[in-house]
GROMACS .gro file of C-alpha atoms in nm:
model
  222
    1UNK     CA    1  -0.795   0.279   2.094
    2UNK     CA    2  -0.873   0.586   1.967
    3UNK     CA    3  -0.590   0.769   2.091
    4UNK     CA    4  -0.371   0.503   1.977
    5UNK     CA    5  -0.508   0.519   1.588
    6UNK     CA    6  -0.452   0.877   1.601
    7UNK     CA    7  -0.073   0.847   1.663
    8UNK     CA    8  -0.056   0.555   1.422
    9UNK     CA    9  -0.170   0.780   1.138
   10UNK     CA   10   0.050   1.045   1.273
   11UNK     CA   11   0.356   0.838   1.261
   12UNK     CA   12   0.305   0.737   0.912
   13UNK     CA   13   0.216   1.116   0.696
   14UNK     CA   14   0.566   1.207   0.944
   15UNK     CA   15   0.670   0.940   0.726
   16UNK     CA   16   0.527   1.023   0.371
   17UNK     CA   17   0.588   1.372   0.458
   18UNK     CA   18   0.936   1.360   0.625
   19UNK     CA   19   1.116   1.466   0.269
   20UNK     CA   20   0.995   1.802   0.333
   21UNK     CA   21   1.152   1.865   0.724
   22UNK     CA   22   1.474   2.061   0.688
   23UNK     CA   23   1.699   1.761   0.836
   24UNK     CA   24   1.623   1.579   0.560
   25UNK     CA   25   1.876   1.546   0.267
   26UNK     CA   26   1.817   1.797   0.001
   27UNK     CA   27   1.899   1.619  -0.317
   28UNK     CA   28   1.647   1.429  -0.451
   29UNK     CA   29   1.709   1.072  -0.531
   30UNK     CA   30   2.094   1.116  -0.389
   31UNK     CA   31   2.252   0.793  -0.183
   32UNK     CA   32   2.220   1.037   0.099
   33UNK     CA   33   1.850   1.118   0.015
   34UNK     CA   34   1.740   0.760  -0.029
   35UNK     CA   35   1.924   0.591   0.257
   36UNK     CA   36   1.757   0.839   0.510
   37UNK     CA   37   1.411   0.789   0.366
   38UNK     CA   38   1.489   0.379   0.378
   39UNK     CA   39   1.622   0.419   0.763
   40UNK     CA   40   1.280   0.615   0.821
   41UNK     CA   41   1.082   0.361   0.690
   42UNK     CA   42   1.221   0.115   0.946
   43UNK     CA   43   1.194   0.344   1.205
   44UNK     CA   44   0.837   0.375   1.143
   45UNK     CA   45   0.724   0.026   1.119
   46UNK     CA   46   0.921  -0.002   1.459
   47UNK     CA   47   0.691   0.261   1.658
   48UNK     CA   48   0.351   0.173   1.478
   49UNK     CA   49   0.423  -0.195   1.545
   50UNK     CA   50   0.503  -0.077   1.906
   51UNK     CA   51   0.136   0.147   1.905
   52UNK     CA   52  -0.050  -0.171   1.811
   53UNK     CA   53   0.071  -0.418   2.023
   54UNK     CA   54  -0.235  -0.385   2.232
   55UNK     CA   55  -0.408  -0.517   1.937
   56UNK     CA   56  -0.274  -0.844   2.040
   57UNK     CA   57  -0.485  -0.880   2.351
   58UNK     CA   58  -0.798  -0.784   2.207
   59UNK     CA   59  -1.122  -0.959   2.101
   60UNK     CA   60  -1.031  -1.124   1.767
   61UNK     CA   61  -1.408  -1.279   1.665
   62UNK     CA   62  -1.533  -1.280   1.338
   63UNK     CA   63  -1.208  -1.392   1.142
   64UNK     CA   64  -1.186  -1.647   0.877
   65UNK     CA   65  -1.036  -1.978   0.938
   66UNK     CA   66  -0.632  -1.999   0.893
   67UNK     CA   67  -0.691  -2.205   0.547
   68UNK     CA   68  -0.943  -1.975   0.400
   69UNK     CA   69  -0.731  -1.664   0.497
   70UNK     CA   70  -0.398  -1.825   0.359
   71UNK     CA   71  -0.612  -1.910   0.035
   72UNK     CA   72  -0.712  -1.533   0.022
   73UNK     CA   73  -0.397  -1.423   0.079
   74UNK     CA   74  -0.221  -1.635  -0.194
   75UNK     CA   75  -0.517  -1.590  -0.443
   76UNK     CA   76  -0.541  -1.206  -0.365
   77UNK     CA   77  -0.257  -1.125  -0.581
   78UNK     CA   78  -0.388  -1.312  -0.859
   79UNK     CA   79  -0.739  -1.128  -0.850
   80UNK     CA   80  -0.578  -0.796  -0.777
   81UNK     CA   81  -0.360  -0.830  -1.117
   82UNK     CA   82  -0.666  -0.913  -1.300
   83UNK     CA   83  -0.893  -0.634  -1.173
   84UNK     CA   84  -0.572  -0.400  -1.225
   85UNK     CA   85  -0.539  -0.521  -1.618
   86UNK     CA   86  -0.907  -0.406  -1.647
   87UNK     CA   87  -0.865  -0.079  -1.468
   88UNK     CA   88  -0.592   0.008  -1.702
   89UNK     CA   89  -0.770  -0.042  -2.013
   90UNK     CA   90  -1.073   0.158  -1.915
   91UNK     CA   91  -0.761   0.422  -1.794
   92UNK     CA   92  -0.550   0.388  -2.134
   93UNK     CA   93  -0.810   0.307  -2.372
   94UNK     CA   94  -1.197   0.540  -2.212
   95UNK     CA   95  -0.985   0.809  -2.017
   96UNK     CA   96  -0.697   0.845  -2.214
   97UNK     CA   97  -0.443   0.877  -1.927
   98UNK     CA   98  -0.066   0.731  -2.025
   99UNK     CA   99   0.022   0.352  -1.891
  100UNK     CA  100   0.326   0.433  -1.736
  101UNK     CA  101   0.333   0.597  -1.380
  102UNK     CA  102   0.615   0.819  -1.284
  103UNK     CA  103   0.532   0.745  -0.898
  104UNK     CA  104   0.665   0.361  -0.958
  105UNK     CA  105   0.918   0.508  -1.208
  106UNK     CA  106   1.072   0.711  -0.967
  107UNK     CA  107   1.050   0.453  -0.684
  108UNK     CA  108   1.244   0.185  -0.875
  109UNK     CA  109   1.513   0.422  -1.008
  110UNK     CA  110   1.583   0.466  -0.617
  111UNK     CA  111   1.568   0.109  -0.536
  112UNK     CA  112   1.854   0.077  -0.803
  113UNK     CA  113   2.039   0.354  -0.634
  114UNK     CA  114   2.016   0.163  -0.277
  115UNK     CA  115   1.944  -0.190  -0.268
  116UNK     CA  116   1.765  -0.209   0.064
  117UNK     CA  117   1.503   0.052  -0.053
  118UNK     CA  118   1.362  -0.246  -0.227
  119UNK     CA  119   1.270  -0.404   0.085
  120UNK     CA  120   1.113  -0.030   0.232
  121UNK     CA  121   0.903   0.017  -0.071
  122UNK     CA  122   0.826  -0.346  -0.090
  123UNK     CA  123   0.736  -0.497   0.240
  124UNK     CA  124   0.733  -0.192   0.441
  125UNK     CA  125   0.533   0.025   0.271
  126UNK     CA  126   0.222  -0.187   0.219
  127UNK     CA  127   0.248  -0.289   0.571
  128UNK     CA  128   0.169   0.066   0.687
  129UNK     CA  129  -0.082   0.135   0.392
  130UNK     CA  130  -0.262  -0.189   0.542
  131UNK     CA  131  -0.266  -0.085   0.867
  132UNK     CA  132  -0.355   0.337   0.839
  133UNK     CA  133  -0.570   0.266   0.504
  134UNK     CA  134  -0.757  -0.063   0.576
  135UNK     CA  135  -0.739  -0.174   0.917
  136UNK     CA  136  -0.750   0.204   1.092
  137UNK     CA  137  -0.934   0.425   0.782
  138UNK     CA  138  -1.150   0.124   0.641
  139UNK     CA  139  -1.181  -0.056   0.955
  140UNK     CA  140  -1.362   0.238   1.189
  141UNK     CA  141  -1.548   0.378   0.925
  142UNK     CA  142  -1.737   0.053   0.830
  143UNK     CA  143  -1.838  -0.006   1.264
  144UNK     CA  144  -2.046   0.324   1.165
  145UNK     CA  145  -2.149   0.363   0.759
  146UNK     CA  146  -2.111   0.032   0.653
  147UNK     CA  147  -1.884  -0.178   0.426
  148UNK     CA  148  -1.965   0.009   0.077
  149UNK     CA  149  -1.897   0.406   0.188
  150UNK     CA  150  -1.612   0.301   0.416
  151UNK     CA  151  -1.457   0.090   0.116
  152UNK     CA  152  -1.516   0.405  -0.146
  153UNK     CA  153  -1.355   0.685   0.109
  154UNK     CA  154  -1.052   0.443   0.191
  155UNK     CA  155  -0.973   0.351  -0.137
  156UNK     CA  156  -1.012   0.724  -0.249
  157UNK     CA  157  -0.769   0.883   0.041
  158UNK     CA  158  -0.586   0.549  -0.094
  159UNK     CA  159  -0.536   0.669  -0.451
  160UNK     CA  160  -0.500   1.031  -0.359
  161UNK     CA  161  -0.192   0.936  -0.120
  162UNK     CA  162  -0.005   0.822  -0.409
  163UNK     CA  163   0.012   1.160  -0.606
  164UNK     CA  164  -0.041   0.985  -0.931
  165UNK     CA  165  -0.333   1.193  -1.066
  166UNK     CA  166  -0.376   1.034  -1.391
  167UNK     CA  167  -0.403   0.719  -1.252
  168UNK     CA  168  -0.656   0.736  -0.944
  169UNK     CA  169  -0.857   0.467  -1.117
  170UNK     CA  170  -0.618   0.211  -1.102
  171UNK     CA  171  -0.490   0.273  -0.705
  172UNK     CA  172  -0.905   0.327  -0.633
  173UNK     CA  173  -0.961  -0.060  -0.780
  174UNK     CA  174  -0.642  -0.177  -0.553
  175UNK     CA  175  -0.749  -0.020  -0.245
  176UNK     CA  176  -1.127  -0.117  -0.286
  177UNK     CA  177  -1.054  -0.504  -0.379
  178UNK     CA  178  -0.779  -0.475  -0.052
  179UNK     CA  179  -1.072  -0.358   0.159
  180UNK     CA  180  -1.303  -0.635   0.062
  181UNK     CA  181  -1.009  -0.877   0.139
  182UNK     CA  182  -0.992  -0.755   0.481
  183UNK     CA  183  -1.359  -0.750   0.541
  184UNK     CA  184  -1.382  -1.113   0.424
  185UNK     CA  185  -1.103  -1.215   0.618
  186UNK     CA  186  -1.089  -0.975   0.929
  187UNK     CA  187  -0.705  -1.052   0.926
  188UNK     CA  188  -0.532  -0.738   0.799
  189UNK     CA  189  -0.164  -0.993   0.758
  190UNK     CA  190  -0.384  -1.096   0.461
  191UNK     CA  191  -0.368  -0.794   0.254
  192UNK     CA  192  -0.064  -0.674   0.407
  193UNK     CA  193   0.084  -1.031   0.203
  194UNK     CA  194  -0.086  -0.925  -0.107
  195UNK     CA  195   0.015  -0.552  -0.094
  196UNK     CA  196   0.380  -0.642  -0.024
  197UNK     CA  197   0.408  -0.935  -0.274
  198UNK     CA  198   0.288  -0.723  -0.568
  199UNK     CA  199   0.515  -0.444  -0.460
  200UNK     CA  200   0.756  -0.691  -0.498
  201UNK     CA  201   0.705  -0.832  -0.816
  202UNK     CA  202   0.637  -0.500  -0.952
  203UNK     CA  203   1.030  -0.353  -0.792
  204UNK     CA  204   1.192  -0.650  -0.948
  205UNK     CA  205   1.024  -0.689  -1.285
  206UNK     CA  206   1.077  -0.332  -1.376
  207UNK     CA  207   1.427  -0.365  -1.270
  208UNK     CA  208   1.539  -0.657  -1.438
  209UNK     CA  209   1.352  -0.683  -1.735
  210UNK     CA  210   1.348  -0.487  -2.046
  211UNK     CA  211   1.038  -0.288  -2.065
  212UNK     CA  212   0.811  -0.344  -2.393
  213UNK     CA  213   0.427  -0.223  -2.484
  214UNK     CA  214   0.336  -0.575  -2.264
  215UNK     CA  215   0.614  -0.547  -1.972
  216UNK     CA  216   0.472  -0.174  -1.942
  217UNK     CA  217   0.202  -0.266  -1.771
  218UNK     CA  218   0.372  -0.290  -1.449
  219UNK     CA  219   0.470   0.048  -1.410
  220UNK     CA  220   0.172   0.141  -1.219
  221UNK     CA  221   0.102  -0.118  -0.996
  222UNK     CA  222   0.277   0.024  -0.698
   0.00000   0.00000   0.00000
């Protein structure tokens, strides 16, 4: 299992990273650019999904029912908006940092350029997060430190991953609330559905929709 995990989160920072190999496109944010990073998306939920298929035919105890998980799931991205609304004031109003993210700005203005970047960044995306920062990150660590340190250094390499400095508070609260999900639950499709659907909502709010002071908000949910 061990050896598995370790190619899993090898797989994906090729992933995050793969902008920087030399076969990559040069222009950033060209139709060339963004279509490569899309097809390498795919590619990459295709050999991680591959890795874990062993995961199949293991012990699956300690899981909540089908109804409470589906209730989680659905309810999740209700909570998550919630606890993000309060992260942002204590970000906007205590720290002082800005409300809009250039990480999500950047992201949508791609998904604009190439339609089916919307489903890469959407779906795709937080199914890998899920699986390197909860189930493989979160998910070994708390076997040997416990639920609370495990939860903290996830959701901390969580926030860092995103390169959005200024708002580390706001991707720390999503992670941690993401790892409590899973712990509750011990089904890691349950925050993968919450993940992806506010991705979602996010990508298609911020491109359709006239930003104001309210609308703004969204911009760093991703």
């Amino acid at each position: 299992m061990l050896l598995r995990y370790i190619l899993v989160v090898f797989v994906y920072f090729a992933c995050v990273l793969s902008p920087l190999f030399p076969w990559f496109p040069s222009a950033h944010q060209s139709t060339a650019y963004i279509n490569t990073y899309t097809a390498v998306f795919f590619v990459t939920v295709i050999i991680i999904g591959l890795l874990l298929l062993p995961e199949r035919r293991m012990e699956r105890s300690m899981r909540a029912s089908w109804g409470e998980s589906i209730a989680w799931a659905i309810c999740g991205i209700f909570i998550l908006y919630v606890l993000q609304i309060a992260a942002v004031l204590i970000n906007n109003l205590i720290l002082g940092q800005p409300l809009s993210s250039e990480h999500t700005a950047g992201i949508v203005k791609m998904a604009k350029t190439a339609p089916l970047f919307i489903f890469a960044v959407s779906v795709i995306g937080p199914i890998l997060e899920e699986i390197v920062f909860r189930k493989i990150l979160f998910g070994s660590l708390k076997k040997v430190i416990g639920f609370i340190f495990s939860a903290v250094i996830s959701s901390l390499v969580f926030a860092a991953g995103h390169f959005d400095f200024s708002h580390l508070l706001i991707y720390f609260v999503i992670g941690f609330f993401l790892c409590y999900a899973y712990h509750k639950t011990g089904r890691i499709w349950v925050t993968m559905f919450m993940h992806a659907a506010m991705n979602t909502i996010v990508v298609l709010l911020t491109m359709n929709v006239q930003l104001t002071n309210t609308t703004g908000w969204i911009h760093w949910l991703l």
